[in-house]
Structures are given as C-alpha cells and as structure tokens.
Amino acid sequence: MYLAIMQIYYFAVLAGLADWATAHIPHYPRAQEGTCKKTTVAILGGGVAGITAAQALSNASVHDFAIIEYRDTLGGRAWHEPFGKNKDGKPYIIEMGANWVQGLGNPGGPQNPIWELAQKYNLKTHYSNYDNVSTYNQHGYSDYSHLLDESAAATDIASAKAGEILRNNLQDQTAQTGLALGGWNPKKHDMEAQASNFSPLESSLVFGMASTNFTSNTFSDHDNFVFDQRGFNTIFLSEAATFLKKDDPRVHLNTQVVDIAYSDEGVTIHNKDGSCITAAYAVCTFSLGVLQNNAWKQTAIQKFAMGTYTKIFMQFNETFWPENTQYFLYADPLQRGWYPIFQSLSMPEFIPESNILFVTVTNELAWRAERQSDEHTRGEIMDVLRKMFPEKTIPEPTAFLYPRWSTEPWAYGSYSNWPPATSLEEHENLRANTGRLWFAGEATSPTYFGFLQGAWYEGRDAGRQIAAIMQNRCVHVNSTKLRECGPRRHYAILHGTSPFKDYAAVNGWGGNSFLDTNPE
Ligand SMILES: Cc1cc2nc3c(=O)[nH]c(=O)nc-3n(C[C@H](O)[C@H](O)[C@H](O)COP(=O)(O)OP(=O)(O)OC[C@H]3O[C@@H](n4cnc5c(N)ncnc54)[C@H](O)[C@@H]3O)c2cc1C
Ligand SMILES: *[C@@H]1O[C@H](CO)[C@@H](O)[C@H](O)[C@H]1NC(C)=O
Ligand SMILES: *[C@@H]1O[C@H](CO)[C@@H](O)[C@H](O)[C@H]1NC(C)=O
Ligand SMILES: *[C@@H]1O[C@H](CO)[C@@H](O)[C@H](O)[C@H]1NC(C)=O
Ligand SMILES: *[C@@H]1O[C@H](CO)[C@@H](O)[C@H](O)[C@H]1NC(C)=O
Ligand SMILES: *[C@@H]1O[C@H](CO)[C@@H](O)[C@H](O)[C@H]1NC(C)=O
C-alpha cells in the first residue's frame, strides 16, 4: 500500500510538466489564439502578491503588464464588507479576511513591509493583547488562564526542538508532537486545557515554528488589530494608485481565468468570458485552494493544505460582555474548537459603542459552519453565549454575517498550512516556475506563508525576477548564494529532509535570522 502510493507520487513528479499541459479542458467559449490580447507580463490575480508584482515590474521600468482579477476590486483576501449600523444608520466596515498586521518591526531593525504601508497610510490599528483574555466554560466564567501560560511555555520548548530538527536535518514532527515534547499533552476530556491551545495540531512542527519565528524574531512579536473604517485593503489600493491610473486599462476586473497554457515561448490565458491574453511571461498569484480546485500545477501542490479561518460577526443592541477585554475563550464540554474564541470590537480603543462581537472557528468546525445556514449557526452561538454569561439576558443579534471561505471560487479556503512530513524540496516545487509561468503568493513563501507579508515578498520577488530575466540582468554563478536570479529550482527526486545549507536565499529562505544563527 505504502509503496504503491510512493510509486504513484514519484510517477506524478516525473510526469510533472506533461501533466500541466493537459490539465483542465475548459467548457467555456474560447477565442482563437491569434485574436488574443498581447501583453508582456500577465499578472493573474490582484491581491497583495499581484499588486506587489506589478509594482516591482513598474519599479524596474516594465510597464507593459495586465492584471487579471476575478472580483470587482483589487485586494484579494484583504477583504472587507459593510456590516450592521452605527447611530447614524451607516454601516460599519468589518474584515472578512486578514485582520492583523502580524509582526511590526523593531526600532532600527527590519520592518514588516505591511506595517510600513500601515504607517504610510495612517491605518487605524491597536495592539492586540493576547494576554487580555477572560476564560469561560459551559457554566460561565472559569479562570483557567494558568493553562494558557503552560501551553505558551510548551510552545517555546517545541520551537527550540523544531530548530534542532531543522538544523540537523532530522525528521519533521506534527505540531502536536512538538507540544507534547514540550510538556503539553492534555487529556482528551480536559476541555479547559483543550481550549487553551486550539492551534491546528496536524500541521508541520518545523515549518510552522520557523514561520512563526520569521515573523516574530525578524520583525517583532507584536500584532496590531486593524479596525480602520476604510478597510484594511486601503493600504494596498493606495499603494496600487501610486503606479496605476484610475480605471487603468491594464487592470481587468471581473475577469475569471479558466485556463492557463504555457510553453518556453510564452503563456496564454483563457478567461471565462471567452477573451484571452498572450504574454511573454505570467505570474500566477491564485491561492493554493484555487490551484488545487482547478487541476493546475497538480503535482507539487496537492500535499499542501488550505486552512479555513472563519470569523462570524454579530452586532447587538448593547455590549453585554465585559467592555474592556479583547478576548474571551470558551471551553466547550464536548468538542474542542466549538466557537472557541470571541473578540470584542466594542472596546474603547477599537470601535467604541459598536456593540460588535465576533467568534472564530477554524478548519473542520469552520467547514461545518460554512455549510450551515446563518440561522443554524446563530442558534449555536447564542447557546454558547448564554452559557458563558448565565447571569445576563442576552438579546438576539441585530446583524449577523460571515464569509464562506471554503467555497469562494476565488479563494477556496483562507490561507495555506504546511502539513507535517513534507520538506523544503516539496515546497520549492510549489514555488518553482514552469517555463515562463511563475507562481507567487502567500503559499509560495517558505518563510511567511499564511501572512500578508508572505504575499508581499513573493509578489515582489516574482516581479523582480521576471524583470531581471527580461533585461538580461541575471548573474549565474556556481554558488547558490550568488545566483541572483533565473529559473527557480525544481526537485525531480524528493528526499525526506533537506540539508541546512538549502535553507538559503536562492530557495526563498535566509536573508533574515530565524534561528539563532543565520544559514550560510
Ligand atoms: C480569514 C482570513 C484571515 C487572515 N488573517 C490574516 C492576518 O490577520 N494577518 C495576515 O498577515 N494575513 C492574514 N490572512 C492571510 C492573508 O490574507 C493572505 O496571506 C494574503 O491576503 C494573500 O494574498 P495573495 O495575493 O497571495 O492571494 P489573494 O489575496 O488570494 O490574491 C489572489 C487574487 O486572485 C484572484 N483570483 C483567484 N482565482 C482567480 C481566477 N480564476 N481568475 C481571476 N482571478 C482569480 C482572487 O480574487 C484574488 O484577488 C488571513 C486570510 C484570511 C482568509
Ligand atoms: C517600488 O519602489 C518604491 C519607491 O522606491 C518602493 O516604496 C516600493 O516598495 C517598491 N516596490 C516593490 C514591490 O519593490
Ligand atoms: C484587559 O485590559 C484592560 C485595560 O486595558 C483591563 O481593564 C482589563 O481588566 C483586562 N482584562 C483582562 C481579562 O486581562
Ligand atoms: C525559533 O527561535 C528560537 C529562538 O527565539 C530558536 O531557539 C528556535 O530554534 C527557532 N526555531 C525554528 C524552527 O526556527
Ligand atoms: C436590547 O434589547 C433587549 C430585548 O431584546 C432589551 O431588553 C434591552 O433593554 C435592549 N437594550 C438596550 C440598550 O436598548
Ligand atoms: C561552475 O561549475 C562547473 C561544473 O562544476 C565548472 O566547470 C565551472 O568552471 C564553474 N564555474 C565557475 C565560474 O566557477
């Protein structure tokens, strides 16, 4: 059984490129190749990575590009919606997607590019204090905050173990194993302990910890929560406006790509409306979920997972929960992850008097909630709130809204998660270009996957690389460190683990310190 699976996988890797060409035969009207619009670089998707790729091209004086975007706006998963209403009857703006600037920057040290943009455009944010949490169970308030401290201490030990594994080229473990090695191994029925660490246990120990390290050690371990009423994406749209005109003809909104064909000469993109574009190069920034659902780049991507993180927003006619606390943790007696974490927007420092509360569910429980009707989900949450605050009479919400990330055809999930028992090499294959088609986005970042900064760096890198190739600026030297640009490495044969020297800039690693010592 095991062998058979390995063989299929190995075969698929060898078949890699051929697979690509035959993938996905569309059932949409299809223009003749000769009638396609021509551009030099096609940028598929207008989220953070797409915008940044376009800016990097502009910065390198490549102005002939086209951005093709499914939605009616740029910004991608930095997505907000109007919600509820204020005293004047105007809706508030809430973030369906990204909500924090994660890792700000140290004085004099490197700054998170997202934080730099937040400052440049005066984005309204506030320090997100994870210690400012009250704990509850099915009988109401129950102080188990010491369990949060214990779990945090175990996480530190797990992180150090992860560093040893990475450095010494050892076998990766699950996050759960790492926590157990760190002394955190709660009993199945100890639901307060189960609630105190609700991170996905089935992800990679090494790569999860490395990514956390990159963000918190390189920048800072401070996260700021965004509640700007222009929406988080205002910083990306404003930055786009520095190099794109209003209604720039290079931006094609409301356009769904249904097929991508590539060769060594160029890339042809077919859209659902029957139009097509030929380009000398293309950068595909679609989410891992979109790639997996469309049978594009099959081989390298199926192993990586798309996690779902669903925020469910409620507005009430009053703030019946403690007004000065940011987080409320709930331990359900039966099910880990059952509406586990509530957040208040009604805090004086956030959006006072908004009476908005939201609860987050992830993965299995997010998929479940996303399949349910609003009414069903609202009923379940009201039950939880009545358990948490038994002394209160809790009114029905006056507004209720949540996204269905797992079925949005332009995302198919929230952000990528790195499963255990994968390697740097497998991730590089996800990141590798195939001919003139490049890949960028949150998921291709080995160091900041899952974060806005991952999308930002990967978009910039793809834009820079393509510009450098076009302008013959690539220096190929034998040392990987000096290989400034050129096609990305694809590993035809995968090894279980990767030597430490491979965690280098050429593979999208390094450049910042994430372990105590720098690779190379
Ligand atoms: C609920 C949630 C919470 C998050 N919280 C945070 C956070 O707090 N902090 C943080 O740093 N990050 C957070 N993230 C992650 C962050 O949002 C992403 O890392 C980042 O926005 C990804 O940018 P991207 O450009 O790689 O991809 P995307 O934003 O997905 O951009 C890809 C673009 O391609 C378009 N597209 C897709 N398919 C097609 C098609 N077939 N044809 C044409 N266009 C298409 C999409 O519409 C989209 O605009 C969160 C994400 C979610 C969903
Ligand atoms: C493009 O150049 C501007 C001005 O120097 C800079 O602020 C921006 O970060 C650059 N963008 C990218 C993606 O490199
Ligand atoms: C959260 O912080 C506020 C002050 O900003 C404080 O009044 C409140 O007691 C804190 N709550 C918890 C649970 O720590
Ligand atoms: C994370 O950083 C800590 C030091 O802050 C280090 O001990 C550990 O090895 C690092 N782990 C990984 C996986 O990078
Ligand atoms: C909110 O509504 C409930 C009834 O649903 C009511 O009892 C309560 O007084 C209202 N609160 C305010 C502040 O109006
Ligand atoms: C690069 O490596 C090849 C093969 O190992 C060798 O023949 C060549 O001389 C090297 N070039 C440089 C510039 O070191």
XYZ file of C-alpha atoms and ligand atoms in Angstrom:
643
model
C 0.000 0.000 0.000
C 2.666 2.442 1.080
C 4.881 1.518 -1.851
C 2.087 1.851 -4.345
C 1.349 5.342 -3.119
C 5.003 6.264 -3.331
C 5.196 4.999 -6.886
C 2.209 6.998 -7.985
C 3.649 10.052 -6.394
C 7.054 9.528 -7.943
C 5.498 8.964 -11.330
C 3.457 12.120 -10.976
C 6.580 14.103 -10.219
C 8.372 12.752 -13.286
C 5.301 13.405 -15.372
C 5.205 16.912 -13.898
C 5.305 19.166 -16.893
C 3.299 16.955 -19.221
C 0.568 16.932 -16.618
C 0.379 20.614 -16.740
C -0.191 20.968 -20.432
C -3.150 18.587 -20.473
C -4.707 19.906 -17.299
C -8.161 21.372 -17.286
C -10.051 21.437 -20.546
C -12.469 24.313 -20.173
C -16.134 24.223 -21.180
C -16.261 27.906 -21.925
C -16.307 29.804 -25.215
C -12.774 30.021 -26.404
C -11.185 32.686 -28.569
C -8.782 31.823 -31.365
C -5.182 32.141 -30.222
C -4.427 34.766 -32.890
C -7.103 37.084 -31.566
C -5.742 37.185 -28.004
C -4.785 40.481 -26.477
C -0.998 40.736 -26.137
C 0.960 41.886 -23.138
C 4.493 41.359 -21.854
C 3.660 40.158 -18.344
C 0.265 38.806 -17.323
C -0.378 39.001 -13.591
C -3.055 36.533 -12.608
C -4.862 37.812 -9.537
C -4.919 41.273 -7.962
C -4.391 40.504 -4.282
C -1.336 41.689 -2.365
C 1.050 39.485 -4.358
C -0.389 40.612 -7.707
C -0.264 44.299 -6.779
C 3.290 43.970 -5.466
C 4.448 42.016 -8.541
C 3.053 44.807 -10.738
C 4.787 47.424 -8.610
C 8.111 45.584 -8.769
C 7.774 45.451 -12.571
C 6.924 49.170 -12.677
C 9.895 49.905 -10.443
C 12.077 48.039 -12.955
C 10.553 50.068 -15.817
C 8.436 47.222 -17.161
C 5.121 48.957 -17.789
C 3.511 46.574 -20.254
C 1.585 44.227 -17.964
C -2.019 43.187 -17.410
C -3.608 42.309 -14.072
C -6.481 39.837 -14.398
C -8.773 39.730 -11.380
C -11.924 37.712 -10.674
C -13.527 40.192 -8.310
C -14.673 43.778 -8.875
C -11.811 45.127 -6.769
C -8.132 44.584 -6.067
C -7.040 43.408 -2.612
C -7.895 39.703 -2.656
C -8.097 38.123 0.762
C -7.699 41.546 2.379
C -11.477 41.761 2.023
C -13.981 43.840 3.989
C -17.749 44.260 3.934
C -20.251 46.744 5.363
C -21.941 45.391 8.479
C -24.642 46.425 10.945
C -25.149 50.085 11.583
C -23.972 52.937 13.767
C -26.114 55.592 15.475
C -26.461 57.488 12.191
C -27.685 54.361 10.428
C -24.407 53.961 8.480
C -22.812 50.523 8.292
C -19.529 49.673 9.971
C -16.724 48.095 7.962
C -15.592 44.672 9.154
C -12.774 42.480 7.839
C -13.876 39.153 6.406
C -10.217 38.246 5.701
C -6.879 39.483 7.031
C -7.340 41.442 10.262
C -3.930 41.897 11.892
C -0.569 43.310 10.976
C 1.416 40.386 12.336
C 4.915 41.304 13.461
C 5.571 45.041 13.292
C 9.283 45.768 13.407
C 11.986 46.609 15.907
C 13.470 50.080 16.201
C 16.422 50.196 13.823
C 15.701 46.633 12.701
C 13.865 45.304 9.685
C 10.257 46.435 9.404
C 7.356 44.340 8.230
C 6.502 45.816 4.801
C 2.816 45.599 5.745
C 3.482 47.679 8.861
C 5.387 50.226 6.746
C 2.341 50.574 4.493
C 0.045 50.775 7.527
C 2.078 53.703 8.831
C 2.375 55.351 5.434
C -1.410 55.422 5.048
C -2.294 56.004 8.722
C -4.163 52.752 9.037
C -6.157 52.614 12.278
C -4.846 49.712 14.354
C -4.385 48.822 18.005
C -2.060 46.461 19.854
C -3.649 43.050 20.040
C -3.022 41.870 23.569
C -3.405 38.083 23.710
C -2.949 38.238 27.497
C -6.079 40.343 27.733
C -8.276 37.279 27.754
C -11.053 36.021 30.015
C -11.758 32.307 30.203
C -15.140 30.565 30.274
C -16.682 27.114 30.248
C -20.250 25.818 29.980
C -21.034 27.115 33.490
C -19.865 30.652 32.890
C -16.636 32.378 33.897
C -13.893 29.971 34.987
C -10.354 31.172 35.457
C -8.037 28.746 33.710
C -5.585 31.373 32.470
C -2.697 29.425 34.046
C -3.294 26.803 31.337
C -2.640 29.435 28.700
C 0.715 30.144 30.346
C 1.579 26.444 30.466
C 0.691 25.984 26.828
C 2.798 29.023 25.875
C 5.779 27.635 27.804
C 5.424 24.300 25.989
C 5.301 26.132 22.675
C 8.676 27.734 23.414
C 10.210 24.317 24.064
C 8.581 22.951 20.910
C 10.060 25.835 18.932
C 13.560 25.085 20.175
C 13.074 21.382 19.279
C 11.905 22.454 15.843
C 15.071 24.485 15.429
C 17.202 21.437 16.302
C 15.319 19.274 13.822
C 15.735 21.802 11.047
C 19.396 22.445 11.700
C 20.332 18.784 11.981
C 18.317 17.579 9.010
C 16.106 15.318 11.140
C 12.571 14.030 10.593
C 9.815 16.627 10.939
C 7.032 16.057 13.506
C 3.490 17.301 13.931
C 2.807 20.425 15.953
C 1.019 18.172 18.435
C 4.131 16.042 18.947
C 6.212 19.169 19.445
C 3.838 20.427 22.125
C 3.852 17.025 23.832
C 7.662 17.051 23.841
C 7.375 20.486 25.428
C 5.193 19.038 28.195
C 1.773 19.987 26.802
C -0.292 16.854 26.369
C -3.776 17.461 27.780
C -6.146 14.580 28.438
C -8.924 14.153 25.896
C -11.575 15.050 28.455
C -9.732 18.048 29.905
C -11.671 20.537 27.849
C -10.298 23.677 29.500
C -6.811 22.519 28.556
C -8.012 21.528 25.079
C -9.419 25.033 24.669
C -6.194 26.648 25.841
C -4.378 25.639 22.697
C -6.658 25.414 19.718
C -3.982 25.757 17.036
C -4.164 23.101 14.299
C -2.301 20.125 15.715
C -1.904 18.358 12.400
C 0.492 20.879 10.873
C 4.261 20.683 10.460
C 6.226 21.338 13.636
C 9.346 22.563 11.878
C 7.828 24.779 9.226
C 5.096 26.136 11.476
C 7.627 27.188 14.087
C 10.052 28.540 11.502
C 7.329 30.727 10.039
C 6.303 31.991 13.477
C 9.960 32.723 14.164
C 10.435 34.599 10.927
C 7.576 36.905 11.732
C 8.232 37.390 15.430
C 12.054 37.291 15.524
C 12.656 39.277 12.346
C 10.035 41.928 12.955
C 8.561 41.720 16.456
C 6.128 39.601 18.385
C 3.616 42.447 18.448
C 0.494 42.103 16.351
C -1.823 45.019 15.717
C -5.521 44.542 15.121
C -6.933 46.568 12.213
C -10.308 48.299 12.518
C -9.864 51.103 10.004
C -13.225 52.074 8.565
C -11.688 52.438 5.086
C -10.921 48.705 5.286
C -7.515 47.025 5.679
C -7.053 46.895 1.917
C -6.965 50.685 1.691
C -3.190 50.449 2.179
C -2.832 48.097 -0.805
C -5.236 50.050 -3.009
C -3.491 53.316 -2.112
C -0.121 51.813 -2.927
C -1.506 50.481 -6.227
C -2.698 54.007 -7.029
C 0.932 55.209 -6.937
C 1.655 53.346 -10.193
C -1.752 52.510 -11.675
C -4.042 55.198 -13.091
C -7.688 55.383 -12.123
C -9.502 52.843 -14.321
C -6.121 51.789 -15.683
C -6.718 49.758 -18.856
C -4.068 47.301 -17.660
C -6.365 46.180 -14.838
C -9.047 43.695 -15.907
C -11.541 43.318 -13.067
C -14.492 40.900 -13.096
C -12.490 38.501 -15.236
C -12.173 34.843 -14.313
C -9.236 32.878 -15.658
C -10.319 29.360 -16.607
C -7.241 28.009 -18.365
C -3.520 28.683 -18.435
C -1.298 27.201 -21.152
C 2.417 27.793 -21.217
C 5.449 26.967 -23.299
C 9.036 28.148 -23.404
C 7.905 30.979 -25.664
C 5.101 32.370 -23.553
C 1.831 31.937 -21.722
C -1.764 32.014 -22.983
C -4.570 32.755 -20.576
C -8.209 31.985 -21.358
C -10.965 33.716 -19.451
C -14.499 32.612 -18.732
C -15.961 35.424 -20.858
C -14.230 33.971 -23.921
C -11.437 36.537 -24.049
C -7.787 35.559 -23.976
C -4.407 37.102 -23.350
C -0.998 36.047 -24.576
C 2.040 37.139 -22.624
C 5.775 36.651 -22.746
C 5.658 35.853 -19.002
C 2.970 35.330 -16.400
C 2.816 35.339 -12.610
C 0.022 33.279 -11.131
C -0.932 34.505 -7.647
C -4.081 32.444 -7.150
C -4.485 30.853 -3.745
C -3.413 27.279 -3.191
C -7.121 26.456 -2.903
C -7.834 27.835 -6.387
C -4.877 25.947 -7.849
C -5.948 22.704 -6.182
C -9.538 23.060 -7.379
C -8.580 23.727 -10.967
C -6.090 20.936 -11.579
C -3.429 23.454 -12.456
C 0.116 22.589 -11.399
C -1.258 19.354 -9.985
C 1.852 17.543 -8.913
C 3.521 19.822 -6.446
C 0.539 21.271 -4.693
C -1.837 18.597 -3.527
C 0.173 17.856 -0.431
C -0.040 21.363 0.962
C -3.265 22.224 2.719
C -5.600 25.176 2.718
C -6.809 26.008 6.209
C -10.068 27.808 6.857
C -10.427 30.543 9.433
C -13.952 31.897 9.679
C -14.950 34.960 11.638
C -18.640 35.215 12.460
C -19.777 38.769 13.152
C -22.667 39.804 15.374
C -23.976 43.197 16.302
C -26.221 43.609 19.356
C -28.235 46.498 20.688
C -25.879 46.654 23.676
C -22.491 45.439 24.838
C -23.472 42.799 27.374
C -19.943 41.372 27.624
C -17.094 42.993 29.631
C -16.330 46.161 27.732
C -12.612 46.389 28.468
C -11.456 42.915 27.457
C -10.193 41.932 23.985
C -10.560 38.137 24.015
C -12.986 35.620 25.520
C -12.062 31.964 25.414
C -14.749 29.290 25.623
C -14.133 25.645 26.576
C -16.974 23.517 25.260
C -17.609 20.350 27.313
C -17.913 18.092 24.246
C -15.999 19.434 21.304
C -12.579 21.060 21.011
C -12.797 24.135 18.798
C -16.544 24.702 19.318
C -16.878 28.507 18.949
C -13.664 28.831 20.955
C -12.629 32.460 20.774
C -14.713 35.625 20.854
C -13.383 39.113 20.210
C -14.928 42.445 21.022
C -14.818 45.380 18.625
C -16.716 47.442 21.154
C -13.601 48.182 23.245
C -12.968 51.890 23.912
C -9.677 51.614 21.933
C -11.292 49.895 18.930
C -14.766 50.925 17.738
C -16.461 52.063 20.945
C -20.208 51.588 21.166
C -20.264 49.471 18.042
C -21.646 46.543 20.079
C -19.929 44.178 17.648
C -18.646 40.806 18.815
C -17.184 38.127 16.599
C -16.280 34.487 17.090
C -13.735 32.483 15.093
C -13.924 28.847 14.070
C -11.226 27.020 12.135
C -10.858 24.058 9.778
C -13.346 21.197 10.488
C -15.606 23.436 12.542
C -15.259 26.273 10.038
C -16.196 23.967 7.137
C -19.154 22.815 9.175
C -20.307 26.358 9.966
C -19.796 27.372 6.335
C -22.137 24.575 5.211
C -24.818 25.668 7.684
C -27.454 28.331 7.301
C -26.964 31.614 9.134
C -29.931 30.763 11.387
C -28.473 27.430 12.447
C -25.067 28.909 13.217
C -26.582 31.866 15.034
C -28.584 29.480 17.236
C -25.459 27.543 18.177
C -23.556 30.699 19.031
C -26.424 32.090 21.101
C -26.405 28.850 23.124
C -22.696 29.321 23.785
C -23.076 32.971 24.783
C -25.899 32.065 27.183
C -23.601 29.504 28.799
C -20.720 31.962 29.035
C -22.854 34.722 30.569
C -25.587 32.883 32.519
C -26.311 35.941 34.657
C -27.187 38.081 31.603
C -30.305 38.230 29.445
C -28.758 38.091 26.028
C -30.636 39.819 23.207
C -30.731 38.375 19.684
C -28.164 39.977 17.373
C -29.428 42.837 15.209
C -26.940 41.970 12.450
C -25.171 38.710 11.626
C -22.654 37.943 8.869
C -19.900 35.521 7.971
C -17.973 34.550 4.846
C -17.862 31.080 3.287
C -14.151 30.892 2.574
C -14.139 27.193 1.752
C -16.483 27.667 -1.204
C -15.467 31.097 -2.509
C -14.324 30.248 -6.052
C -11.573 32.879 -5.947
C -10.031 31.540 -2.698
C -11.276 28.041 -1.676
C -10.059 28.450 1.892
C -8.327 31.095 3.979
C -4.590 30.508 3.885
C -2.098 27.732 3.425
C -0.986 25.414 6.126
C 2.215 23.382 5.908
C 1.430 19.755 6.776
C 3.984 17.521 8.508
C 6.216 15.104 6.614
C 6.866 17.482 3.780
C 10.181 19.080 3.034
C 11.760 22.257 1.802
C 12.130 20.484 -1.541
C 8.429 19.829 -1.922
C 7.661 23.415 -1.098
C 10.221 24.576 -3.647
C 8.386 22.580 -6.281
C 5.257 24.506 -5.402
C 7.222 27.705 -5.791
C 9.130 26.756 -8.950
C 8.267 28.374 -12.259
C 7.191 26.107 -15.092
C 8.660 27.635 -18.220
C 7.585 31.237 -18.349
C 4.816 30.826 -15.833
C 5.805 31.937 -12.332
C 3.998 31.466 -9.045
C 3.736 33.907 -6.181
C 1.524 34.488 -3.192
C 1.138 33.724 0.451
C 1.506 29.962 -0.124
C 4.773 30.126 -2.090
C 6.563 31.921 0.740
C 8.593 29.395 2.727
C 9.185 31.896 5.496
C 5.952 33.875 5.800
C 3.289 31.549 4.394
C -0.152 32.439 5.697
C 0.727 36.101 6.194
C 0.232 39.259 4.149
C 3.990 39.820 4.248
C 4.467 36.416 2.588
C 2.286 37.557 -0.314
C 4.104 40.904 -0.436
C 7.638 39.432 -0.564
C 6.727 36.707 -3.036
C 4.986 39.160 -5.372
C 7.995 41.441 -5.280
C 10.381 38.559 -5.868
C 8.482 37.244 -8.908
C 8.205 40.750 -10.404
C 11.895 41.429 -9.852
C 12.988 38.082 -11.235
C 10.950 38.404 -14.410
C 12.204 41.953 -14.972
C 15.805 40.825 -14.426
C 15.458 37.927 -16.872
C 13.866 40.183 -19.487
C 16.604 42.754 -19.046
C 19.422 40.185 -19.026
C 20.476 41.138 -15.552
C 20.701 37.633 -14.135
C 24.097 36.540 -12.925
C 24.528 32.803 -12.804
C 27.415 31.940 -10.578
C 28.017 28.489 -9.176
C 27.466 29.469 -5.588
C 23.779 29.294 -4.830
C 24.153 32.336 -2.660
C 25.314 34.424 -5.576
C 22.795 33.120 -8.062
C 20.829 36.308 -8.163
C 18.044 35.138 -10.380
C 16.902 32.821 -13.118
C 14.554 29.862 -13.159
C 13.688 28.516 -9.747
C 14.922 25.142 -8.735
C 12.609 22.171 -9.215
C 13.451 18.971 -7.352
C 12.662 15.976 -9.563
C 13.533 13.500 -6.828
C 12.333 14.291 -3.368
C 14.293 13.494 -0.234
C 12.728 13.122 3.191
C 14.606 16.040 4.671
C 16.807 18.825 3.353
C 20.335 19.787 4.385
C 20.630 23.012 6.334
C 22.537 24.711 3.523
C 19.412 24.544 1.347
C 17.629 26.961 3.683
C 19.164 29.746 1.646
C 18.136 32.878 -0.194
C 18.020 31.092 -3.529
C 15.194 28.967 -2.126
C 13.408 31.949 -0.637
C 14.936 31.349 2.806
C 17.582 33.267 4.675
C 18.237 36.937 4.441
C 16.770 37.205 7.902
C 17.654 35.342 11.027
C 15.082 32.896 12.222
C 17.321 30.535 14.121
C 19.956 31.816 16.493
C 22.456 31.676 13.659
C 21.943 32.573 10.037
C 22.004 29.868 7.382
C 25.222 30.298 5.304
C -9.931 34.867 7.259
C -8.502 35.239 6.999
C -7.757 35.831 7.990
C -6.439 36.201 7.739
N -5.764 36.871 8.706
C -4.551 37.392 8.421
C -3.931 38.293 9.313
O -4.525 38.655 10.318
N -2.684 38.757 9.018
C -2.035 38.389 7.884
O -0.897 38.834 7.655
N -2.623 37.562 6.983
C -3.873 37.080 7.224
N -4.504 36.304 6.311
C -3.759 35.895 5.123
C -3.710 36.997 4.066
O -4.998 37.481 3.834
C -3.147 36.375 2.798
O -1.865 35.846 3.086
C -2.975 37.374 1.647
O -4.068 38.250 1.537
C -2.801 36.576 0.362
O -2.514 37.422 -0.725
P -2.229 36.770 -2.151
O -2.008 37.894 -3.078
O -1.211 35.718 -2.027
O -3.584 35.981 -2.510
P -5.070 36.558 -2.752
O -5.350 37.703 -1.865
O -5.975 35.392 -2.683
O -4.996 37.109 -4.248
C -5.260 36.281 -5.342
C -6.244 37.008 -6.244
O -6.549 36.149 -7.347
C -7.918 36.275 -7.650
N -8.345 35.047 -8.329
C -8.469 33.809 -7.809
N -8.867 32.934 -8.752
C -8.988 33.644 -9.901
C -9.344 33.284 -11.245
N -9.653 32.046 -11.582
N -9.349 34.268 -12.179
C -9.027 35.549 -11.858
N -8.674 35.931 -10.612
C -8.655 34.983 -9.642
C -8.584 36.456 -6.307
O -9.843 37.089 -6.437
C -7.574 37.311 -5.552
O -7.833 38.697 -5.663
C -5.844 35.935 6.504
C -6.591 35.337 5.496
C -7.912 35.014 5.732
C -8.718 34.435 4.619
C 8.864 50.272 -5.658
O 9.570 51.467 -5.375
C 9.015 52.258 -4.317
C 9.805 53.569 -4.260
O 11.155 53.317 -4.062
C 9.087 51.462 -3.015
O 8.494 52.205 -1.968
C 8.329 50.172 -3.204
O 8.438 49.378 -2.028
C 8.863 49.384 -4.405
N 8.006 48.232 -4.584
C 8.449 46.989 -4.750
C 7.430 45.930 -4.855
O 9.627 46.698 -4.814
C -7.795 43.951 29.706
O -7.185 45.234 29.731
C -7.947 46.252 30.395
C -7.155 47.531 30.353
O -6.772 47.842 29.070
C -8.221 45.859 31.818
O -9.034 46.830 32.415
C -8.906 44.509 31.836
O -9.081 44.098 33.174
C -8.067 43.477 31.112
N -8.791 42.214 31.100
C -8.175 41.043 31.313
C -9.049 39.858 31.314
O -6.984 40.953 31.463
C 12.911 29.806 16.793
O 13.644 30.779 17.538
C 14.167 30.302 18.760
C 14.863 31.458 19.447
O 13.992 32.540 19.585
C 15.156 29.179 18.495
O 15.582 28.649 19.707
C 14.500 28.079 17.682
O 15.474 27.152 17.293
C 13.833 28.634 16.441
N 13.072 27.561 15.800
C 12.932 27.463 14.478
C 12.189 26.300 13.952
O 13.349 28.276 13.692
C -31.761 45.345 23.916
O -32.850 44.525 23.581
C -33.403 43.825 24.688
C -34.576 42.989 24.186
O -34.182 42.233 23.105
C -33.890 44.787 25.736
O -34.360 44.078 26.877
C -32.769 45.716 26.142
O -33.236 46.691 27.038
C -32.190 46.391 24.937
N -31.016 47.174 25.324
C -30.911 48.457 25.030
C -29.642 49.130 25.495
O -31.728 49.053 24.384
C 30.934 26.085 -12.349
O 30.867 24.681 -12.171
C 31.279 23.950 -13.339
C 30.983 22.467 -13.085
O 31.114 22.139 -11.728
C 32.746 24.236 -13.627
O 33.154 23.532 -14.775
C 32.934 25.735 -13.858
O 34.281 26.047 -14.020
C 32.353 26.531 -12.664
N 32.349 27.960 -12.986
C 32.807 28.900 -12.146
C 32.683 30.327 -12.617
O 33.277 28.646 -11.050
